N, CA and C atoms as an extended XYZ file, in Angstrom:
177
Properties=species:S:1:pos:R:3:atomname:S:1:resname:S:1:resid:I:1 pbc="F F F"
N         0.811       -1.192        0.000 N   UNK     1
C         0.000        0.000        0.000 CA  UNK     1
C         0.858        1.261        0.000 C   UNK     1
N         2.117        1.007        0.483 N   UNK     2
C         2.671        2.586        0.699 CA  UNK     2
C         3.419        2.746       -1.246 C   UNK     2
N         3.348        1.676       -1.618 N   UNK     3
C         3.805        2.010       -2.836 CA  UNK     3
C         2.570        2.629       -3.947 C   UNK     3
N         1.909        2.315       -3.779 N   UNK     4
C         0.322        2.225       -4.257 CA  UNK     4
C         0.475        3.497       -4.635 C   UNK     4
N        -0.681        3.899       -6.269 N   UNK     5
C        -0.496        5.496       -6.521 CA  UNK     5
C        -1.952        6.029       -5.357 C   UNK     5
N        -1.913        7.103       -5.631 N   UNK     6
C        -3.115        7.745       -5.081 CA  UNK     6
C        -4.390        7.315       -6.224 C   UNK     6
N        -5.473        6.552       -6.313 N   UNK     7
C        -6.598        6.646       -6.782 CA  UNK     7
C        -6.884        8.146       -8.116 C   UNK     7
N        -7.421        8.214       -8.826 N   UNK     8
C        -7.830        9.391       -9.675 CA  UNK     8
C        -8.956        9.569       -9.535 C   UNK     8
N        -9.740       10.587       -9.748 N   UNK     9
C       -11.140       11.218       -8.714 CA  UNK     9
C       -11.752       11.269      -10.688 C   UNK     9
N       -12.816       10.340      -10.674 N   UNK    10
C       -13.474       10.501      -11.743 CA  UNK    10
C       -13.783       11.680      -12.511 C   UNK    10
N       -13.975       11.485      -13.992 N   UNK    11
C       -14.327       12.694      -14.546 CA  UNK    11
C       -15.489       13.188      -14.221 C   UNK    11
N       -16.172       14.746      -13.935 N   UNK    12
C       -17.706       14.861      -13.458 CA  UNK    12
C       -18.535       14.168      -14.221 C   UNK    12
N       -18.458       14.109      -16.074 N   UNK    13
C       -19.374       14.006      -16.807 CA  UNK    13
C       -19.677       12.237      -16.515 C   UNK    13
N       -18.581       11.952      -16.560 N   UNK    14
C       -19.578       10.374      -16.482 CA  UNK    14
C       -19.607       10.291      -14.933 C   UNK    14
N       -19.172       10.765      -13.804 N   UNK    15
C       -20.090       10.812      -12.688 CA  UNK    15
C       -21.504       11.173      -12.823 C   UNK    15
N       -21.907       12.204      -12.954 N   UNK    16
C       -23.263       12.395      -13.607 CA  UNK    16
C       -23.946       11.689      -14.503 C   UNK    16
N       -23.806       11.502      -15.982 N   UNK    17
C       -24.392       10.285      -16.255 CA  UNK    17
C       -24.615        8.973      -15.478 C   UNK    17
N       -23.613        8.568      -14.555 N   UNK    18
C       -24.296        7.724      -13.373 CA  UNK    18
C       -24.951        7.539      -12.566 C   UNK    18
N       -25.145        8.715      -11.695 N   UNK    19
C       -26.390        9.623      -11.353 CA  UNK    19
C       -27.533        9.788      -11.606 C   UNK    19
N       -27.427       10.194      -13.167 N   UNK    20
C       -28.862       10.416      -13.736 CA  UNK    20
C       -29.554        9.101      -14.124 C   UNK    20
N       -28.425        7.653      -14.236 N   UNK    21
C       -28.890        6.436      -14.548 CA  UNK    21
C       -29.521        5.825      -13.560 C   UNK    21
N       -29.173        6.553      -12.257 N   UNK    22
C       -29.521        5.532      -11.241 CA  UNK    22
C       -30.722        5.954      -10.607 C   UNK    22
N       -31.179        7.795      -11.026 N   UNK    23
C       -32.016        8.321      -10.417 CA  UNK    23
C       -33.053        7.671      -11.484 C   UNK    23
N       -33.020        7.417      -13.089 N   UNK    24
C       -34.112        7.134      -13.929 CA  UNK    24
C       -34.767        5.581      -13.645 C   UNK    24
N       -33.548        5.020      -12.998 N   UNK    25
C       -34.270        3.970      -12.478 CA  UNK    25
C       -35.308        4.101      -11.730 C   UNK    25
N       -35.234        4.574      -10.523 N   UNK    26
C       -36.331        4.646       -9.640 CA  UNK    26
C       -35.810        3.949       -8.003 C   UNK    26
N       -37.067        3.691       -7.273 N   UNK    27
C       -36.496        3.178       -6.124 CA  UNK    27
C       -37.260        2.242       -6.199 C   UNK    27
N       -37.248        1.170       -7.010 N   UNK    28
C       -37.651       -0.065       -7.039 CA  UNK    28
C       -37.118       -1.280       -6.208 C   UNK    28
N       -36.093       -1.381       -5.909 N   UNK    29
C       -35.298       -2.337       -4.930 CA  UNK    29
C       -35.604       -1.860       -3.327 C   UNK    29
N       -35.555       -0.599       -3.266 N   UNK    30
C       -35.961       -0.266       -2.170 CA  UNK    30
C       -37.840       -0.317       -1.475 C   UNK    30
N       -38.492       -0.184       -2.755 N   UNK    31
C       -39.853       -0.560       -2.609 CA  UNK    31
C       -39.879       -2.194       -2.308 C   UNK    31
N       -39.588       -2.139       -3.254 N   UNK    32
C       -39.715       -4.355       -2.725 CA  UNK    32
C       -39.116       -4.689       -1.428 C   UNK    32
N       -38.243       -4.028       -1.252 N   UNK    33
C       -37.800       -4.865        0.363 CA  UNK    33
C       -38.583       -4.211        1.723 C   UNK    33
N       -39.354       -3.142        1.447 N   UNK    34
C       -39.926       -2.411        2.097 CA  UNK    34
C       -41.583       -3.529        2.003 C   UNK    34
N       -42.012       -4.125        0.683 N   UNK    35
C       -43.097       -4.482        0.795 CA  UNK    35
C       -42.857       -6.036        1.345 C   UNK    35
N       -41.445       -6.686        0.928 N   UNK    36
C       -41.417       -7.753        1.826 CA  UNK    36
C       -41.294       -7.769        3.182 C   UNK    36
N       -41.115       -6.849        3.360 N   UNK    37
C       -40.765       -6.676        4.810 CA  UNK    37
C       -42.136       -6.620        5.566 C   UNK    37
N       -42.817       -5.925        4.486 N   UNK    38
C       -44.003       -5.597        5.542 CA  UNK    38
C       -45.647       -6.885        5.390 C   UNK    38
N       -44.518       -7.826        4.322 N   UNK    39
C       -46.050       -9.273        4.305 CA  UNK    39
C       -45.543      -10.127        5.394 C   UNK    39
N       -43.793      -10.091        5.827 N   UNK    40
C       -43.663      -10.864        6.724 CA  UNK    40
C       -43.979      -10.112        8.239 C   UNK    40
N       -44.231       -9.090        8.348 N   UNK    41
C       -44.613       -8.439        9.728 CA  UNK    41
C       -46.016       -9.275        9.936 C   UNK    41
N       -46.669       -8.611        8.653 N   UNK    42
C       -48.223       -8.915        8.463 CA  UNK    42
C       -48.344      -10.620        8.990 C   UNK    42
N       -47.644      -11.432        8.285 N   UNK    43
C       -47.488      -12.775        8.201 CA  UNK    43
C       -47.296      -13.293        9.790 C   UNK    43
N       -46.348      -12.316       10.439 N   UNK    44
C       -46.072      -12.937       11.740 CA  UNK    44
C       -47.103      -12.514       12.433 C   UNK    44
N       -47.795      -11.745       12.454 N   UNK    45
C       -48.952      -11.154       12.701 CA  UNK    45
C       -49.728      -11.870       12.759 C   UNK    45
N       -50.413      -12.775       12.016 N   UNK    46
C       -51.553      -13.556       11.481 CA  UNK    46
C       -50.945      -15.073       12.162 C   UNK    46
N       -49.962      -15.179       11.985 N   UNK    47
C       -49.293      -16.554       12.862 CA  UNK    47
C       -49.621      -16.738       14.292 C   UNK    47
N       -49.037      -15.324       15.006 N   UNK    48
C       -48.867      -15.242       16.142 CA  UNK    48
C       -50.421      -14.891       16.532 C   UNK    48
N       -51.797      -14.572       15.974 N   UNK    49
C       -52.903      -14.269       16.561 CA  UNK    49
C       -53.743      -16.042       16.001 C   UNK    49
N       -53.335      -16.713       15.327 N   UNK    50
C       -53.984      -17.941       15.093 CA  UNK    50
C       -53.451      -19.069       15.757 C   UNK    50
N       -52.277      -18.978       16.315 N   UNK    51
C       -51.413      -20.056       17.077 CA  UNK    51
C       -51.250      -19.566       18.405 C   UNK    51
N       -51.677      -18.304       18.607 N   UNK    52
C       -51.440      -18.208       20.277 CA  UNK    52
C       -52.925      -17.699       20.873 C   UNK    52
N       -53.261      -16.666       20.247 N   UNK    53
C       -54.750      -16.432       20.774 CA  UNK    53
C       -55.553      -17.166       20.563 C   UNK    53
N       -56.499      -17.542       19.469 N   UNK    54
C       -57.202      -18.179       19.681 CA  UNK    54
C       -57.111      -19.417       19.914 C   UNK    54
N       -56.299      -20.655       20.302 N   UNK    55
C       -56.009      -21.433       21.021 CA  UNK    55
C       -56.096      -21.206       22.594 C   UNK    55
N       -56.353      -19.798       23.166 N   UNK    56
C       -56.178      -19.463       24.323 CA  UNK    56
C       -57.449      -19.214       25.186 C   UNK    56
N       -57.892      -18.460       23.995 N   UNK    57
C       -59.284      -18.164       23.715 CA  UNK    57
C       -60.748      -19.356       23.755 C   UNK    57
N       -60.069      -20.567       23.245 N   UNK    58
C       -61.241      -21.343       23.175 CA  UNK    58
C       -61.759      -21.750       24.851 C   UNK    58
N       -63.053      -22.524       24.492 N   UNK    59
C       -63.032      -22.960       25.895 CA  UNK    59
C       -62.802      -24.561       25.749 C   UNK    59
C-alpha cells in the first residue's frame, strides 16, 4: 500500500451520467424490500394471533 499510486477522482461528466442512470431507475429495490418486509410483519402477525390467541381463547 505505501507504494500504491493515489486513486484518480473521476471525470464529473460520467459521474453524472451515473447519477442520472440511477435516479431514472427509480427506487424499485428499495420498494420491494420495504413491501417484503411488511407481508412478513403482516405474516407474523396472522401466525402469532392464530397459534397463540385463539387457542387461548377457546373454551
Amino acid at each position: 500500500m505505501i507504494n500504491s499510486s493515489s486513486p484518480q477522482p473521476p471525470a464529473s461528466g460520467s459521474e453524472d451520467e451515473a447519477v442520472e442512470t440511477i435516479v431514472r431507475v427509480g427506487p424499485g429495490g428499495a420498494i420491494a424490500v420495504a413491501g417484503i418486509a411488511t407481508a412478513v410483519v403482516v405474516g407474523l402477525w396472522f401466525a402469532f394471533y392464530l397459534l397463540v390467541f385463539l387457542p387461548r381463547s377457546a373454551p
